[in-house]
XYZ file of C-alpha atoms in Angstrom:
591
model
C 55.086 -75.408 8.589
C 52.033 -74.234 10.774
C 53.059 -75.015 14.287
C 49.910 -77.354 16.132
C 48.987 -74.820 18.395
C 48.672 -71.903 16.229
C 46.746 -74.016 14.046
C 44.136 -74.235 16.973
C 44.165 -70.060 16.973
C 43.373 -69.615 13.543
C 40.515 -72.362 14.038
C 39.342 -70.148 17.390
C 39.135 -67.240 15.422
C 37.546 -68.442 12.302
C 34.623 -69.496 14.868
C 34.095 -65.962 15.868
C 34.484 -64.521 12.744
C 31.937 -67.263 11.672
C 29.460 -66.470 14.159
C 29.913 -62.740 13.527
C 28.917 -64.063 10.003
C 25.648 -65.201 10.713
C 25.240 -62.202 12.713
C 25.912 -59.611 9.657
C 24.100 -62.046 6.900
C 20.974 -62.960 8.960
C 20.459 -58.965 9.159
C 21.274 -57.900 6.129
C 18.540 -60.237 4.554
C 16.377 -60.166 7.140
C 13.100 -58.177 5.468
C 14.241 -58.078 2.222
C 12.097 -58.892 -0.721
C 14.973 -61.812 -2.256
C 15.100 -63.488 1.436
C 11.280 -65.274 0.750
C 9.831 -68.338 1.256
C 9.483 -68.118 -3.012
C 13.216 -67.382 -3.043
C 15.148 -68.331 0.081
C 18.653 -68.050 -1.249
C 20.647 -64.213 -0.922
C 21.794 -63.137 -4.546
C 25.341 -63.215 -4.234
C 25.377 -59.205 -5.475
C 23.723 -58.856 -2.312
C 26.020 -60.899 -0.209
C 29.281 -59.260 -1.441
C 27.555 -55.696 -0.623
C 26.699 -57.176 2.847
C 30.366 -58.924 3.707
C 32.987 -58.736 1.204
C 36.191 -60.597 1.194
C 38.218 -57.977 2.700
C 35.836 -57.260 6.020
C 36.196 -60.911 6.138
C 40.098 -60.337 6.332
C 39.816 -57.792 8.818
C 37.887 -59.219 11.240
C 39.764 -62.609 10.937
C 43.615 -60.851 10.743
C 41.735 -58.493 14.093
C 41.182 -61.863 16.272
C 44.659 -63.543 15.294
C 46.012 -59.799 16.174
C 44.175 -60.126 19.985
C 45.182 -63.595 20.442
C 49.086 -62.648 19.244
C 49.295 -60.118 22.091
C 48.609 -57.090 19.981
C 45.290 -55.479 21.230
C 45.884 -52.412 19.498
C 45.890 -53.644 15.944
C 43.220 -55.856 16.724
C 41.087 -52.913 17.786
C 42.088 -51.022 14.582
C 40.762 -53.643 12.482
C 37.650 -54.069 14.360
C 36.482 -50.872 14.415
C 37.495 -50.424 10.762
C 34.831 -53.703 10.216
C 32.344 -52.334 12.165
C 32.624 -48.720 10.438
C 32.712 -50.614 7.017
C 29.886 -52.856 7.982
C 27.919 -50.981 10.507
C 27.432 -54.095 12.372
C 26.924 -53.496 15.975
C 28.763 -56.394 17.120
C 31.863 -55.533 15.671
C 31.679 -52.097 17.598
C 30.967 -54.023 20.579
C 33.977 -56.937 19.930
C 36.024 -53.055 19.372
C 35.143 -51.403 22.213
C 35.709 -54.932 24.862
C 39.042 -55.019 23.048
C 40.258 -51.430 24.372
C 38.202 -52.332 27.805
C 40.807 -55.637 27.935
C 43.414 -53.706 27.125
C 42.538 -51.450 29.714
C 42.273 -48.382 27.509
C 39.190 -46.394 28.307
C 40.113 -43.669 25.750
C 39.812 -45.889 22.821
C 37.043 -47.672 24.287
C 34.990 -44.545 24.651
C 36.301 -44.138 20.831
C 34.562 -47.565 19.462
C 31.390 -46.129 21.661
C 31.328 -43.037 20.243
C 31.318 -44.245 16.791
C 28.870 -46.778 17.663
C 26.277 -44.861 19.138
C 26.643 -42.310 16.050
C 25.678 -45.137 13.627
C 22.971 -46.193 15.674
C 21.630 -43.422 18.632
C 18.685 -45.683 19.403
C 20.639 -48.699 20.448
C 20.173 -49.066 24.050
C 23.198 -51.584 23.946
C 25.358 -48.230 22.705
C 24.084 -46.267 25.121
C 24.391 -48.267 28.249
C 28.450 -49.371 27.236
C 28.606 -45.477 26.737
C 27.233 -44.633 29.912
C 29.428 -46.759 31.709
C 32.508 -45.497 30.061
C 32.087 -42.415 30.540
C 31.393 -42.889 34.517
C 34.356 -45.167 34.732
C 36.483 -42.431 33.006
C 35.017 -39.476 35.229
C 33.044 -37.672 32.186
C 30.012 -37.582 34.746
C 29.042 -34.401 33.248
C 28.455 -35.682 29.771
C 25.930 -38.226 30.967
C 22.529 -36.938 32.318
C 21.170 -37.275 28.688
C 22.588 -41.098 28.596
C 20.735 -42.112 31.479
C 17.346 -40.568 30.542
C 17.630 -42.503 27.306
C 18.234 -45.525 29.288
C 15.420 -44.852 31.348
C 13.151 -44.385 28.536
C 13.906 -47.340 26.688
C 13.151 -49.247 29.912
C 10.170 -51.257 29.987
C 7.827 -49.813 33.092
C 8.265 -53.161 34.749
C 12.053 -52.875 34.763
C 11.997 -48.702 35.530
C 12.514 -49.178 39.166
C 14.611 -51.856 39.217
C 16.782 -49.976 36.873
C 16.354 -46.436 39.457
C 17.273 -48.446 42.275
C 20.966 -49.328 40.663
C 21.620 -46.042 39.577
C 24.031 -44.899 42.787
C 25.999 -48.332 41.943
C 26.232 -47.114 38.370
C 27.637 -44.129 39.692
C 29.766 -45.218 42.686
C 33.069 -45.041 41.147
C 33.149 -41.371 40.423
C 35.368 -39.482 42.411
C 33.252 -35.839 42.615
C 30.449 -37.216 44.864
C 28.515 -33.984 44.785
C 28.859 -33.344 40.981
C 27.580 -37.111 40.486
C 24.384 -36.520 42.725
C 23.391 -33.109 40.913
C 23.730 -34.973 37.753
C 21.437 -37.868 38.638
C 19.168 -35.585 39.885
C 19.063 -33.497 37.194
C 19.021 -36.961 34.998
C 16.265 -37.752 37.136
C 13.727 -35.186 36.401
C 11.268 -36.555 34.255
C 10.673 -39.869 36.370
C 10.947 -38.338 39.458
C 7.509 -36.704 38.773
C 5.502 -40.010 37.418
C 3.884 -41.201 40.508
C 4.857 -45.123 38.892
C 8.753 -44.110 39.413
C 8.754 -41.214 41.557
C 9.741 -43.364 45.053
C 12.664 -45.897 42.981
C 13.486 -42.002 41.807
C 14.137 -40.501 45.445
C 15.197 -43.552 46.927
C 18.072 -43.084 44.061
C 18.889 -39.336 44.490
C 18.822 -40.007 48.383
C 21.663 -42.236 48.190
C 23.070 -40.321 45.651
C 23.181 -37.340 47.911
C 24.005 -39.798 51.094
C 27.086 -40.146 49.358
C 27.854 -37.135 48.794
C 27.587 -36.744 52.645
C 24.432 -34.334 51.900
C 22.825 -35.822 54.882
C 20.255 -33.265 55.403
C 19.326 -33.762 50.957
C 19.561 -37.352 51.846
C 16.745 -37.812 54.396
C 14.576 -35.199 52.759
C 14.728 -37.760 49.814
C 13.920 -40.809 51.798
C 11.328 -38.789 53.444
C 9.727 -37.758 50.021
C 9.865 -41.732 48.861
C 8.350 -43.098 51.972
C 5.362 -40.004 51.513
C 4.934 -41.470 48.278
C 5.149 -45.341 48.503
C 4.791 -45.582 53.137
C 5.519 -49.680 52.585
C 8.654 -48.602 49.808
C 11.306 -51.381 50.777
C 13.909 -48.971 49.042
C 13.039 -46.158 51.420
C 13.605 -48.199 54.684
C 17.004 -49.106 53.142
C 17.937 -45.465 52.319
C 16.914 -45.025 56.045
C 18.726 -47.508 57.713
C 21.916 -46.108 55.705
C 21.338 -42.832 57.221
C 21.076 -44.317 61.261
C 24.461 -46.127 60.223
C 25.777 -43.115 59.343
C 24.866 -41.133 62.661
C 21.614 -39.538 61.521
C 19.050 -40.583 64.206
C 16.069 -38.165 62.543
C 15.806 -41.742 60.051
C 14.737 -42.898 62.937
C 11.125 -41.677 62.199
C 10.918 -43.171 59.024
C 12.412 -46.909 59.950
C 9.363 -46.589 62.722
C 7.003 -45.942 60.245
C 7.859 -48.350 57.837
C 7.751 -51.019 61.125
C 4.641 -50.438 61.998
C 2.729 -51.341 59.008
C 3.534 -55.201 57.932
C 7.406 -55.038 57.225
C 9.550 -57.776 55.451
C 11.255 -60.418 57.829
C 14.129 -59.466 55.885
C 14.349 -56.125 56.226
C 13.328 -56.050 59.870
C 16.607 -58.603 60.053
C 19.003 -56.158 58.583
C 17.708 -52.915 60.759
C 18.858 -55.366 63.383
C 21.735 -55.309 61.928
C 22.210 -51.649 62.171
C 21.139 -51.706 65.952
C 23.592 -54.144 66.595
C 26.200 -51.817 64.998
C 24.742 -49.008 66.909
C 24.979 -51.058 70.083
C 21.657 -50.789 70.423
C 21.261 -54.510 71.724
C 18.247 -54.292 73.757
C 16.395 -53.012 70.502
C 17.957 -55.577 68.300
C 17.231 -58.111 70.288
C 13.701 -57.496 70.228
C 13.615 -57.021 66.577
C 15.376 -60.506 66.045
C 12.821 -61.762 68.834
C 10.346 -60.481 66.560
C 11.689 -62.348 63.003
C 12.491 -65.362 64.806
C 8.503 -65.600 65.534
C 7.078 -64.408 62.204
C 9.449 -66.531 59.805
C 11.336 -69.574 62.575
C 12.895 -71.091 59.586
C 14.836 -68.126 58.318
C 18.764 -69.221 59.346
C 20.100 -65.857 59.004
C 18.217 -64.343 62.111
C 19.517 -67.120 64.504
C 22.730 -66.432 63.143
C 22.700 -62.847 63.952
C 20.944 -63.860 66.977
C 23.844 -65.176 68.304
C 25.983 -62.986 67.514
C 24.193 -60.390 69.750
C 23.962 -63.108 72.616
C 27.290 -64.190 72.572
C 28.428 -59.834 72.722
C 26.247 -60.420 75.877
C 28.139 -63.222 77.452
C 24.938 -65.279 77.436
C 26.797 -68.699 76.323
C 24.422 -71.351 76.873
C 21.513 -69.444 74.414
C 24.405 -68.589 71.718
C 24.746 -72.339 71.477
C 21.436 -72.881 71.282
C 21.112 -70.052 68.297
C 24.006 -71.497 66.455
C 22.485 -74.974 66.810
C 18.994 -74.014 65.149
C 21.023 -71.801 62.304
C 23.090 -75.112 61.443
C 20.024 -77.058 61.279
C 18.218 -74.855 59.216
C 21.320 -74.056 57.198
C 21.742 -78.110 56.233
C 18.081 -78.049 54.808
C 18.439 -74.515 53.155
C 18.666 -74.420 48.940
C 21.374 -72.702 48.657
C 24.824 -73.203 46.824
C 27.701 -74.520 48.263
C 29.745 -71.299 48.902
C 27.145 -69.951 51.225
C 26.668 -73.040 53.061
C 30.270 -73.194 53.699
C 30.367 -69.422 54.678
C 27.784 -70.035 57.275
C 29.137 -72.357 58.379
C 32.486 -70.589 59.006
C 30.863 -68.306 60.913
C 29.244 -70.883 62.873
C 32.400 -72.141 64.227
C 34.027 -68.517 64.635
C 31.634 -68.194 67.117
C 31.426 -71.809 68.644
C 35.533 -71.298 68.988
C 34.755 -67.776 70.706
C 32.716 -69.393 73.089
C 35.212 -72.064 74.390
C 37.343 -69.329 74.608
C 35.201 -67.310 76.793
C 35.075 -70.605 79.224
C 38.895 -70.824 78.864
C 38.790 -74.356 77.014
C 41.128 -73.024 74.899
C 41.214 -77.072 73.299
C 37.710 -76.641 72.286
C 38.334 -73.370 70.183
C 41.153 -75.134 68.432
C 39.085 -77.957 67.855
C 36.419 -76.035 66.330
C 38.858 -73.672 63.907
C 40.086 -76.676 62.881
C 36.749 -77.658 61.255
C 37.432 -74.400 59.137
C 39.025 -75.203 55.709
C 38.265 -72.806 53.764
C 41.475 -70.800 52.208
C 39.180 -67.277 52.177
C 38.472 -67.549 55.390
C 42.137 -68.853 57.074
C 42.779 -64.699 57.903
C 39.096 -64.937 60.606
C 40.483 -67.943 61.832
C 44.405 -67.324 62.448
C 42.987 -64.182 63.921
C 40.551 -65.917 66.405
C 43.483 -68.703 67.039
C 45.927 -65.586 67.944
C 43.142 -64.567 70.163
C 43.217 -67.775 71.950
C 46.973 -68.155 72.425
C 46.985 -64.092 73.616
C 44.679 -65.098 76.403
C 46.579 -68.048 77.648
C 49.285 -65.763 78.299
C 51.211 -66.547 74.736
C 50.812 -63.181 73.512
C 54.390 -63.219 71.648
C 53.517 -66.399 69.397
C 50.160 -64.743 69.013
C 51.610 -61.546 67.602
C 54.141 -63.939 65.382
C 51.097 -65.774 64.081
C 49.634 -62.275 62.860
C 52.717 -61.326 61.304
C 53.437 -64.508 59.591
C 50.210 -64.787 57.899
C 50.467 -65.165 54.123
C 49.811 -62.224 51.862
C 53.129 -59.860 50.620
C 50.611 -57.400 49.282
C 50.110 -53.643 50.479
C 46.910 -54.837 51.581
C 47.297 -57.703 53.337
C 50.439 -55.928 55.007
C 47.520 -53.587 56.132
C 45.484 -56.081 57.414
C 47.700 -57.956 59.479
C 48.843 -55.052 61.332
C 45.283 -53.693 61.916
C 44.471 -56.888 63.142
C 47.912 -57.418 65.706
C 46.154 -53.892 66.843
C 43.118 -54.877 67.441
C 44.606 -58.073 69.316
C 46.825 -55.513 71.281
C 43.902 -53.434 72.460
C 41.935 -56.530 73.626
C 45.014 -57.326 76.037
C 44.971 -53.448 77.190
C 48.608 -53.485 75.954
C 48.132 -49.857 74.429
C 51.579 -48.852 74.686
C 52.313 -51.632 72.174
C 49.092 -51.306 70.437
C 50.351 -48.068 69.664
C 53.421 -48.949 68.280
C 51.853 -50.821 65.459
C 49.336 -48.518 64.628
C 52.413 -45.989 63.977
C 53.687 -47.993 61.773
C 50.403 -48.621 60.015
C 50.386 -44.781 59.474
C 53.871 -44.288 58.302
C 52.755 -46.621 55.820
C 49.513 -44.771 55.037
C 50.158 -41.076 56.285
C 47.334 -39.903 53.806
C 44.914 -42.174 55.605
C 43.093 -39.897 57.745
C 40.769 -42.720 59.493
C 44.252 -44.616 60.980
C 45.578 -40.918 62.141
C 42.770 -40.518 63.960
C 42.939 -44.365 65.403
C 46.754 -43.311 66.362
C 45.476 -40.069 68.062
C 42.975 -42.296 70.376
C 45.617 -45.085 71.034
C 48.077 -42.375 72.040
C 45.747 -41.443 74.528
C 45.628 -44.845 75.801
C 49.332 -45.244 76.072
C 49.766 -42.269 78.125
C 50.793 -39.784 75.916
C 47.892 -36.870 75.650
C 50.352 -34.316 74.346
C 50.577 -36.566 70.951
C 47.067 -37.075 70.687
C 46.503 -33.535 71.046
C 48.647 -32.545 68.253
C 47.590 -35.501 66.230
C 43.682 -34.623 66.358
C 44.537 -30.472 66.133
C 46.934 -31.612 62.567
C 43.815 -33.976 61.519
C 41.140 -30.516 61.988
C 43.353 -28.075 59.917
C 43.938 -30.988 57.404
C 40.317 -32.040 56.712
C 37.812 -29.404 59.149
C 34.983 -31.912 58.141
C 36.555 -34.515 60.150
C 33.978 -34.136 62.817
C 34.988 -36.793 64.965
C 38.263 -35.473 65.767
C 36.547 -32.346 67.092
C 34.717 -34.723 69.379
C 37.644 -36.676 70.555
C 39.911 -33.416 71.125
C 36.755 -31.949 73.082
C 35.903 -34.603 75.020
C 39.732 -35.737 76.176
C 40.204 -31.995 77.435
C 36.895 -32.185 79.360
C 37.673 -35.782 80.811
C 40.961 -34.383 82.121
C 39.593 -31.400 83.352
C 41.489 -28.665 81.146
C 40.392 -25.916 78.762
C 36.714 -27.040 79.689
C 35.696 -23.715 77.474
C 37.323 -24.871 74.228
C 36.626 -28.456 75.001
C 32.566 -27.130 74.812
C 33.725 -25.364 71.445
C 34.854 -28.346 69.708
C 32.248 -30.607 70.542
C 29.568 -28.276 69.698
C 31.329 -28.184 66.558
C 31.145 -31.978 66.021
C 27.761 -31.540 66.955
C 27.029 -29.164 63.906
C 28.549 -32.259 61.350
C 26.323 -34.748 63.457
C 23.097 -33.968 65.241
C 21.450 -35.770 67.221
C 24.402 -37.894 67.729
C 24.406 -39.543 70.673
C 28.249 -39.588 71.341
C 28.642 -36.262 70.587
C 26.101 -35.162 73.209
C 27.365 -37.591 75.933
C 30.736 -35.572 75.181
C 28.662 -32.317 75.403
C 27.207 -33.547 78.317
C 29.949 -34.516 80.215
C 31.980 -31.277 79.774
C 29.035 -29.131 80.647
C 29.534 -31.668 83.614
C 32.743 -30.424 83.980
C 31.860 -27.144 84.186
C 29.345 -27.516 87.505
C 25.919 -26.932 84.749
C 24.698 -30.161 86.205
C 20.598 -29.619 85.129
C 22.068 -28.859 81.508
C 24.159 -31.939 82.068
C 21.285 -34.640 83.076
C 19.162 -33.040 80.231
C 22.044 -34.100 77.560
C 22.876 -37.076 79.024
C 19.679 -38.317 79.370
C 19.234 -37.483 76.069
C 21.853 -39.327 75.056
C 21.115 -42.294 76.656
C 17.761 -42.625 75.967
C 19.143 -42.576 72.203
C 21.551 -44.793 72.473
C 22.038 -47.113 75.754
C 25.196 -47.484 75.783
C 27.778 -48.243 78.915
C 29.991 -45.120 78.842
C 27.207 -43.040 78.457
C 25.663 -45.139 81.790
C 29.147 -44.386 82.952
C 28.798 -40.462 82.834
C 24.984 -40.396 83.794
C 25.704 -42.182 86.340
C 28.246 -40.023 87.746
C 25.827 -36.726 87.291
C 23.081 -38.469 89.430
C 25.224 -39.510 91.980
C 26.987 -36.191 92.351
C 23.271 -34.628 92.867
C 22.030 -37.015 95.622
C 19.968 -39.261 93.413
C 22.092 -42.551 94.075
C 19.296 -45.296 93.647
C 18.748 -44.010 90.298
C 22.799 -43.956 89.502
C 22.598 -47.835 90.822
C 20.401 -48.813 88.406
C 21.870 -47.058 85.171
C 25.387 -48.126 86.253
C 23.672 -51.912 86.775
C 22.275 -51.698 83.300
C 25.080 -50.411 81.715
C 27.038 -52.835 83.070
C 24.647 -55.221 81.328
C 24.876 -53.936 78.140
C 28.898 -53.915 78.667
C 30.825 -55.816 81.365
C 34.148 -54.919 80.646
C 34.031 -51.203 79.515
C 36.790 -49.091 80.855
C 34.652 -45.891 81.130
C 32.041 -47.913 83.547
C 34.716 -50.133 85.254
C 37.256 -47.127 86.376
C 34.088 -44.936 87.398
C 32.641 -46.749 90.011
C 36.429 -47.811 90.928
C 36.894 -44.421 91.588
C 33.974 -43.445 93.302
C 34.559 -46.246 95.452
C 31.115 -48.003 94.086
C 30.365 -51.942 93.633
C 26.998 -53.294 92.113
C-alpha cells in the first residue's frame, strides 16, 4: 500500500513532468505543416518522436529521485532527458539540481552540454557565465560576456554594464577579473551609446582590484564622455571613500551641473564618513530645499546633528523624517527599519541629557528581532554611562547568537563599548581575544596594535604593526600608525618620516597621512614644511586632531590668535577628541 504522503510526491512530480510536457509538445509542433488550423491535432508518429514513453519515465523517476533525497540520480536522469530530448528546460531543471546540491562541477556539466546543443541561447550562456565565476574559471569567460552583451537589447546594454562588477564580485583574483572584463569589454567600450556604462564598469572593476590610479582614469574617461553620467559620480564617490581625494574633481563637476537629490544625498553620506560635517551639512542643507519631502535626507540629517551635540534640531529632523516616513509608499520592512533608526537615535539623545528612562523607553518601542543586536548595544551604552559598566559588558556577552559570527560581533561591540568609557586596558583585553580567534584577520591586528597603544603598552604595538608590514607590505596604514606613534613620542623621528612617506606612496593625497607627515616634520624643528602639510591637510579634511596639531605649529611660531581659532573650530567639529583635549591641557590653553 502507497503510504498518503508519498502519494502527494508522485502527484507533485507528475505536475512538473506535465508542465515540462507542454513545454516539449508545444515546440515540437510549433511551425510544423500537421500543427494547422486545417489539421490541429499532432500525428501520434510525431508525438512518440517528440516524447516517448521512456523520456517520460526519466523525467518522472528524476523528480521522485530529488524529492527522495537523491540529487545525484535525479540529475543523471535529467540530463539524460534533456540530451535525449534537447529540451532546454530539462538542461536547466539538470543544472538547478547540481546548483541545490551544491555541486558546481556537475552543474557546469548540464551547462556545458546545454550551451553545445544550443550556443545561441542567451539563457545557456548567462547560467554558464555565472558558473563559471562562482567556480573561479574567470579566464574562460570574456567570450561569455560579449555574447551576453550582444544579445542585449540597446535599451538594456547599460543596465546590463553597470552589473557587471556584481557579476564578478565573488572571484577571488581581483586583478585577473578586471583584465578580463576589460578585455570582455572591448567592443562596447568604443560605441559612444555604451562607452560611459563601459568605464563606469572597468573602473570599479579595477577599484577592486585596488588599481586606484586605473580606477579614476576610468571614471574620468566616463564622466568625459557622459559629464551628467549618474554611474560616474558613483564610481567617484567610491574612490573618496576609499582615500582617493583626486575624485574629488569629478564629484565637483558632476555637482555643478543639475545633480540628482539622490545622489547629492549619498555623497553626503561619504562626507559624513569622511568627517567632513561642515560639507555634508551643506549638501543635506541643499536636498532638504530642492526635494523637502524626501525622508531619507532628514534622517541622515540627524544623524550628522546629533554627532554635533545639537539635540534640540536632531529632534526636530527625526520628527519631519517620521512624518514623512508615515505618508511614504513603501513596504512594511522599510517603514519599520526607519523607524528603528528613528528611535536609535531618539534613545541616544536622552542619553546624551542623562535621562537614561527616556532611552529605555524609546528602545522599548523597538521590536523588531533583526534589529535587537543595535538596540542591546545602545541599552549597554546606557547602563555603561550610569556607572553599570559590568551588567553592560554581561548584556553584550549574553546576547543570543552561538555562531562564529555573532561570537565576533559581540566582542567587537563590548570593544567598542570599552573604548567609549576610555577603559583601554580592558578594551584591549577583548580585542586579544578577538584576534586569537581570528589571527589571519589583519584589520583586528591592526585594531590590537592601536588599542595597545592606548593601554600603555607601545613596545606591543610596535611589534604588532612591524609583524603586520612584513606580513602584508601593502598594509599602508600600519606604516602610518608605526610612523606617526614614533613621531608623537618623540623617537626615531628619521624612520618615523620613512614610514609615513611610505603610507603616503599607497595613499596620496590622504589627509591623515599628511597630518602624520606633518607632525613629524614638526618633530623635527621644519616648522614652514610643517604648516604647509598641515594646512594642507586640514583644508582637505577638517578634522579635530588635525586642528589639534595645526594648532600646536602656529602657536609654537607666535601666531596664537590664529591657533585660537583652529583649536575653537576643531573643537566644534569634535568636543571630546583626545588629540585636541590633552593638547591644549598641556599647553596650559582653555577656549
Amino acid at each position: 500500500m502507497i503510504r498518503p504522503h508519498r502519494l502527494r510526491t508522485i502527484a507533485i512530480a507528475a505536475v512538473f513532468v506535465a508542465a515540462i510536457f507542454a513545454g516539449l509538445t508545444g515546440r515540437a509542433y510549433a511551425g510544423t505543416e500537421k500543427h494547422t488550423s486545417r489539421n490541429p491535432t499532432p500525428d501520434p508518429a510525431d508525438m512518440q518522436a517528440a516524447l516517448d514513453a521512456e523520456l517520460f519515465y526519466d523525467i518522472l523517476l528524476g523528480e521522485l529521485s530529488l524529492r527522495s533525497g537523491d540529487p545525484g540520480a535525479a540529475y543523471a536522469l535529467m540530463l539524460e532527458a534533456a540530451r535525449r530530448s534537447g529540451d532546454e528546460q530539462l538542461y536547466r531543471r539538470a543544472a538547478d539540481i547540481a546548483l541545490q546540491a551544491r555541486s558546481g562541477d556537475y552543474a557546469l556539466k548540464a551547462v556545458q552540454a546545454w550551451k553545445e546543443a544550443h550556443p545561441e541561447s542567451r539563457e545557456a550562456n548567462r547560467y554558464l557565465l555565472q558558473i563559471l565565476v562562482a567556480l573561479n574559471r574567470i579566464e574562460e569567460t570574456p567570450q561569455l560576456l560579449r555574447q551576453e552583451l550582444a544579445q542585449a537589447s540597446a535599451n538594456d546594454k547599460n543596465a546590463l554594464l553597470l552589473m557587471v562588477p556584481q557579476l564578478y564580485a565573488r572571484a577571488s583574483d581581483k586583478t585577473l577579473a578586471a583584465q578580463v572584463v576589460e578585455q570582455a569589454l572591448s567592443e562596447v567600450v568604443t560605441d559612444p551609446a555604451t562607452a560611459p556604462a563601459a568605464w563606469v564598469a572597468i573602473g570599479r572593476m579595477r577599484l577592486a582590484a585596488k588599481d586606484y590610479a586605473g580606477a579614476l582614469a576610468a571614471a574620468q574617461r566616463a564622466q568625459e564622455l557622459a559629464p551628467t553620467s549618474d554611474g560616474a559620480m558613483l564610481l567617484a564617490l567610491e574612490l573618496l571613500e576609499n582615500g582617493q581625494t583626486q575624485a574629488q574633481a569629478l564629484v565637483d563637476r558632476y555637482l555643478a551641473g543639475q545633480p540628482k537629490a539622490e545622489l547629492r544625498m549619498a555623497y553626503a553620506g561619504v562626507l559624513l564618513n569622511l568627517q567632513r560635517n561642515a560639507e555634508a551639512e551643506k549638501e543635506l542643507q541643499a536636498v532638504t530645499r530642492a526635494k523637502p519631502d524626501f525622508p531619507d535626507t532628514w534622517l541622515l540629517l540627524a544623524a550628522l546633528q546629533l554627532q554635533k551635540n545639537q539635540l534640540n534640531d536632531t529632534e526636530k529632523s527625526l520628527q519631519r523624517f517620521l512624518e514623512l516616513l508615515d505618508k511614504a509608499d513603501v513596504d512594511a520592512a522599510t517603514r519599520q527599519r526607519g523607524q528603528t533608526q528613528a528611535y536609535l537615535m531618539y534613545a541616544q539623545i536622552a542619553e546624551k541629557r542623562h535621562d537614561y528612562a527616556a532611552a529605555e523607553s524609546w528602545l522599548k518601542r523597538i521590536d523588531n528581532a533583526q534589529d535587537m543586536f543595535s538596540v542591546q548595544r545602545q541599552r549597554a551604552s546606557v547602563l555603561a554611562h550610569q556607572g553599570k559598566i559590568e551588567q553592560a559588558r554581561a548584556l553584550l556577552r549574553n546576547l543570543p547568537g552561538a555562531t562564529p559570527q555573532a561570537a565576533r560581533l559581540k566582542l567587537q561591540a563590548e570593544v567598542q563599548l570599552l573604548q567609549e568609557m576610555q577603559m583601554y586596558r580592558e578594551a584591549y583585553e577583548v580585542q586579544s581575544q578577538l584576534v586569537a580567534q581570528n589571527p589571519q584577520d589583519d584589520d583586528l591586528v591592526y585594531d590590537l596594535a592601536l588599542l595597545a597603544e592606548k593601554a600603555g603598552k607601545p613596545q606591543v604595538m610596535e611589534k604588532l604593526l612591524r609583524e603586520l608590514i612584513a606580513h602584508r607590505p601593502d598594509y599602508y596604514h600600519a606604516y602610518n600608525a608605526l610612523g606617526y606613534s614614533l613621531a608623537d613620542r618623540g623617537v626615531q623621528l628619521e624612520e618615523a618620516k620613512r614610514l609615513i612617506s611610505k603610507a603616503l606612496e599607497f595613499a596620496p593625497g590622504d589627509p591623515y597621512i599628511t597630518d602624520s607627515l606633518g607632525w613629524v616634520e614638526f618633530r623635527l624643528g621644519r616648522h614652514d614644511e610643517a604648516l604647509r602639510l598641515l594646512e594642507s591637510a586640514y583644508k582637505t579634511r577638517p578634522d579635530a586632531e588635525i586642528a589639534a596639531h595645526l594648532g600646536e605649529v602656529l602657536w609654537s611660531i607666535g601666531e596664537r590668535h590664529r591657533a585660537l581659532s583652529i583649536w575653537k573650530e576643531g573643537r566644534r567639529l569634535n568636543p571630546d577628541n583626545e588629540t585636541l583635549q590633552s593638547t591644549l591641557k598641556r599647553l596650559g590653553v582653555r577656549l
